[in-house]
mmCIF file of C-alpha atoms in Angstrom:
data_model
loop_
_atom_site.group_PDB
_atom_site.id
_atom_site.type_symbol
_atom_site.label_atom_id
_atom_site.label_comp_id
_atom_site.label_asym_id
_atom_site.label_seq_id
_atom_site.Cartn_x
_atom_site.Cartn_y
_atom_site.Cartn_z
ATOM 1 C CA MET A 1 -16.886 -2.972 10.193
ATOM 2 C CA LEU A 2 -14.674 -3.472 13.187
ATOM 3 C CA TYR A 3 -11.638 -5.706 13.748
ATOM 4 C CA PHE A 4 -10.335 -6.519 17.409
ATOM 5 C CA GLU A 5 -7.098 -7.790 18.626
ATOM 6 C CA GLN A 6 -6.702 -10.203 21.581
ATOM 7 C CA GLU A 7 -5.181 -8.342 24.570
ATOM 8 C CA GLU A 8 -2.755 -10.121 26.892
ATOM 9 C CA SER A 9 -5.271 -9.872 29.673
ATOM 10 C CA GLY A 10 -7.699 -11.846 27.618
ATOM 11 C CA GLY A 11 -9.921 -8.843 26.574
ATOM 12 C CA LEU A 12 -10.328 -7.255 23.142
ATOM 13 C CA SER A 13 -9.164 -3.965 21.909
ATOM 14 C CA LEU A 14 -10.396 -2.246 18.722
ATOM 15 C CA ALA A 15 -7.590 -2.405 16.322
ATOM 16 C CA LEU A 16 -9.348 -1.233 12.984
ATOM 17 C CA GLN A 17 -12.495 0.465 12.120
ATOM 18 C CA GLU A 18 -13.666 0.905 8.504
ATOM 19 C CA GLU A 19 -16.654 2.858 7.654
ATOM 20 C CA SER A 20 -19.058 1.830 4.947
ATOM 21 C CA THR A 21 -19.714 3.857 1.785
ATOM 22 C CA LYS A 22 -22.753 3.615 -0.423
ATOM 23 C CA THR A 23 -22.289 1.543 -3.576
ATOM 24 C CA GLY A 24 -25.499 1.348 -5.462
ATOM 25 C CA LYS A 25 -28.477 0.368 -3.419
ATOM 26 C CA ALA A 26 -26.174 -1.080 -0.511
ATOM 27 C CA THR A 27 -23.209 -0.039 1.364
ATOM 28 C CA SER A 28 -19.997 -1.796 1.652
ATOM 29 C CA ALA A 29 -16.746 -1.699 3.753
ATOM 30 C CA GLY A 30 -13.482 -3.505 2.984
ATOM 31 C CA MET A 31 -10.478 -4.510 5.064
ATOM 32 C CA TYR A 32 -7.466 -5.777 3.238
ATOM 33 C CA PHE A 33 -4.633 -7.590 4.819
ATOM 34 C CA LEU A 34 -2.074 -8.239 2.049
ATOM 35 C CA GLN A 35 1.184 -8.116 3.979
ATOM 36 C CA PHE A 36 2.243 -4.928 2.545
ATOM 37 C CA GLN A 37 1.050 -1.297 3.025
ATOM 38 C CA VAL A 38 -2.368 -0.734 1.300
ATOM 39 C CA TYR A 39 -4.292 2.558 0.992
ATOM 40 C CA ARG A 40 -7.837 3.843 0.827
ATOM 41 C CA LEU A 41 -9.464 6.926 -0.483
ATOM 42 C CA ASP A 42 -11.515 8.968 1.897
ATOM 43 C CA THR A 43 -13.508 11.085 -0.328
ATOM 44 C CA THR A 44 -14.695 13.255 2.497
ATOM 45 C CA ALA A 45 -11.341 14.459 3.393
ATOM 46 C CA ASN A 46 -10.932 18.233 2.981
ATOM 47 C CA THR A 47 -14.637 18.888 2.070
ATOM 48 C CA VAL A 48 -14.552 22.071 4.179
ATOM 49 C CA ALA A 49 -11.342 23.519 2.208
ATOM 50 C CA ILE A 50 -12.884 22.456 -1.016
ATOM 51 C CA ALA A 51 -16.046 24.333 -0.413
ATOM 52 C CA ARG A 52 -14.190 27.562 0.449
ATOM 53 C CA ASP A 53 -11.673 27.309 -2.417
ATOM 54 C CA PRO A 54 -12.781 25.836 -5.739
ATOM 55 C CA ASP A 55 -9.189 25.327 -7.024
ATOM 56 C CA ALA A 56 -8.719 23.003 -3.874
ATOM 57 C CA ALA A 57 -11.157 20.562 -5.310
ATOM 58 C CA PHE A 58 -8.625 19.782 -7.929
ATOM 59 C CA PHE A 59 -5.441 20.048 -5.965
ATOM 60 C CA LYS A 60 -6.566 18.229 -2.768
ATOM 61 C CA ARG A 61 -8.501 15.465 -4.410
ATOM 62 C CA LEU A 62 -5.792 12.885 -3.561
ATOM 63 C CA ASP A 63 -5.258 13.986 0.084
ATOM 64 C CA GLY A 64 -7.725 11.561 1.219
ATOM 65 C CA PHE A 65 -5.530 8.742 -0.156
ATOM 66 C CA GLN A 66 -4.125 7.380 3.071
ATOM 67 C CA PRO A 67 -2.470 4.157 4.284
ATOM 68 C CA CYS A 68 -4.610 1.649 6.156
ATOM 69 C CA GLU A 69 -3.584 1.085 9.757
ATOM 70 C CA LEU A 70 -3.059 -2.762 9.595
ATOM 71 C CA SER A 71 -1.500 -4.695 6.732
ATOM 72 C CA GLU A 72 -1.485 -8.228 7.841
ATOM 73 C CA LEU A 73 -3.093 -10.716 9.957
ATOM 74 C CA LYS A 74 -1.102 -13.192 12.155
ATOM 75 C CA ALA A 75 -2.172 -16.906 12.056
ATOM 76 C CA GLY A 76 -4.833 -17.641 14.704
ATOM 77 C CA GLN A 77 -8.409 -16.596 15.649
ATOM 78 C CA HIS A 78 -9.675 -13.156 14.819
ATOM 79 C CA VAL A 79 -12.581 -11.152 15.865
ATOM 80 C CA PHE A 80 -14.594 -8.975 13.383
ATOM 81 C CA ALA A 81 -17.878 -7.242 14.076
ATOM 82 C CA VAL A 82 -20.389 -5.300 12.105
ATOM 83 C CA TYR A 83 -22.266 -2.365 13.552
ATOM 84 C CA GLY A 84 -24.943 -0.276 12.067
ATOM 85 C CA ASP A 85 -27.862 1.859 12.691
ATOM 86 C CA ASN A 86 -30.563 -0.717 12.905
ATOM 87 C CA PHE A 87 -33.074 1.062 15.421
ATOM 88 C CA PHE A 88 -35.852 1.309 12.866
ATOM 89 C CA LYS A 89 -35.416 -1.665 10.634
ATOM 90 C CA SER A 90 -33.318 -4.661 10.738
ATOM 91 C CA ALA A 91 -30.036 -4.853 9.021
ATOM 92 C CA SER A 92 -28.540 -7.760 6.972
ATOM 93 C CA TYR A 93 -25.085 -8.122 6.079
ATOM 94 C CA THR A 94 -22.540 -10.434 4.340
ATOM 95 C CA ILE A 95 -18.974 -10.926 5.434
ATOM 96 C CA GLU A 96 -16.732 -12.269 2.687
ATOM 97 C CA ALA A 97 -13.110 -13.437 3.447
ATOM 98 C CA VAL A 98 -10.871 -14.212 0.442
ATOM 99 C CA CYS A 99 -7.233 -15.488 0.606
ATOM 100 C CA ALA A 100 -4.982 -13.277 -1.284
ATOM 101 C CA GLY A 101 -2.352 -15.905 -1.920
ATOM 102 C CA PRO A 102 -3.347 -16.861 -5.365
ATOM 103 C CA PHE A 103 -3.701 -13.298 -6.611
ATOM 104 C CA VAL A 104 0.021 -12.599 -6.978
ATOM 105 C CA GLU A 105 -0.479 -10.525 -10.202
ATOM 106 C CA ALA A 106 -3.368 -8.499 -8.847
ATOM 107 C CA LYS A 107 -1.344 -7.678 -5.725
ATOM 108 C CA GLU A 108 1.490 -6.450 -7.721
ATOM 109 C CA GLU A 109 -0.657 -4.495 -9.878
ATOM 110 C CA LEU A 110 -2.315 -2.909 -6.722
ATOM 111 C CA ARG A 111 1.207 -1.902 -5.440
ATOM 112 C CA GLU A 112 2.163 -0.321 -8.761
ATOM 113 C CA VAL A 113 -1.073 1.640 -9.000
ATOM 114 C CA GLU A 114 -0.914 2.943 -5.468
ATOM 115 C CA ALA A 115 2.730 3.935 -6.089
ATOM 116 C CA GLN A 116 1.527 5.860 -9.074
ATOM 117 C CA ILE A 117 -1.270 7.685 -6.978
ATOM 118 C CA LEU A 118 1.203 8.542 -4.354
ATOM 119 C CA THR A 119 3.550 10.024 -6.914
ATOM 120 C CA LYS A 120 0.644 11.999 -8.497
ATOM 121 C CA ARG A 121 -0.257 13.438 -5.048
ATOM 122 C CA VAL A 122 3.408 14.714 -4.626
ATOM 123 C CA GLU A 123 3.224 16.133 -8.128
ATOM 124 C CA LEU A 124 -0.239 17.817 -7.557
ATOM 125 C CA SER A 125 1.120 19.405 -4.364
ATOM 126 C CA LYS A 126 4.060 20.984 -6.165
ATOM 127 C CA PHE A 127 1.918 21.982 -9.053
ATOM 128 C CA GLU A 128 -0.370 23.750 -6.565
ATOM 129 C CA SER A 129 2.536 25.766 -5.111
ATOM 130 C CA GLU A 130 3.541 26.915 -8.585
ATOM 131 C CA TYR A 131 -0.106 27.561 -9.653
ATOM 132 C CA ARG A 132 -0.787 29.701 -6.622
ATOM 133 C CA GLU A 133 2.272 31.736 -7.037
ATOM 134 C CA VAL A 134 1.659 32.385 -10.711
ATOM 135 C CA LEU A 135 -2.057 33.103 -9.883
ATOM 136 C CA ALA A 136 -0.953 35.751 -7.424
ATOM 137 C CA GLN A 137 1.296 37.356 -10.012
ATOM 138 C CA PHE A 138 -1.522 37.207 -12.482
ATOM 139 C CA THR A 139 -3.952 38.971 -10.091
ATOM 140 C CA GLU A 140 -1.373 41.554 -9.213
ATOM 141 C CA MET A 141 -0.726 42.250 -12.899
ATOM 142 C CA THR A 142 -4.445 42.500 -13.815
ATOM 143 C CA ALA A 143 -5.026 44.881 -11.024
ATOM 144 C CA ARG A 144 -2.024 46.965 -12.175
ATOM 145 C CA TYR A 145 -3.341 46.919 -15.640
ATOM 146 C CA SER A 146 -6.703 48.223 -14.630
ATOM 147 C CA GLN A 147 -5.015 51.024 -12.666
ATOM 148 C CA GLU A 148 -2.950 51.854 -15.781
ATOM 149 C CA MET A 149 -6.058 51.879 -17.900
ATOM 150 C CA GLN A 150 -7.739 54.667 -15.895
ATOM 151 C CA PHE A 151 -5.010 57.184 -16.573
#
């Protein structure tokens, strides 16, 4: 899904692009303009690092939790577009727009949960440093133990 902003020259410039993800039999993409910073979880982030280091799967799983580029829409006309790979078969889609005004409690809960996730990401990063340090010490000690057992 694409969102374009009007340029002063009258043209359009791409302001936001959101890739779809598979959800059941369909794919979906979402853009949220709630007038405060919102986040999305990119599950493909760090896949190469995770493949090389199994421990990274645990420690890096929240690294893909990144802020969305835009947080609000100004009053006025907006241009959205949907693009897809429809060379072989036609694509159908639905665009749904919902006013967030009546969902005050849900918005506040979202803020709280996102803050908790950000805190957990920092905690995991600190824990990873401690873990790697202790793991290095453990590896060194087990190697030393093996050497001592040979005498």
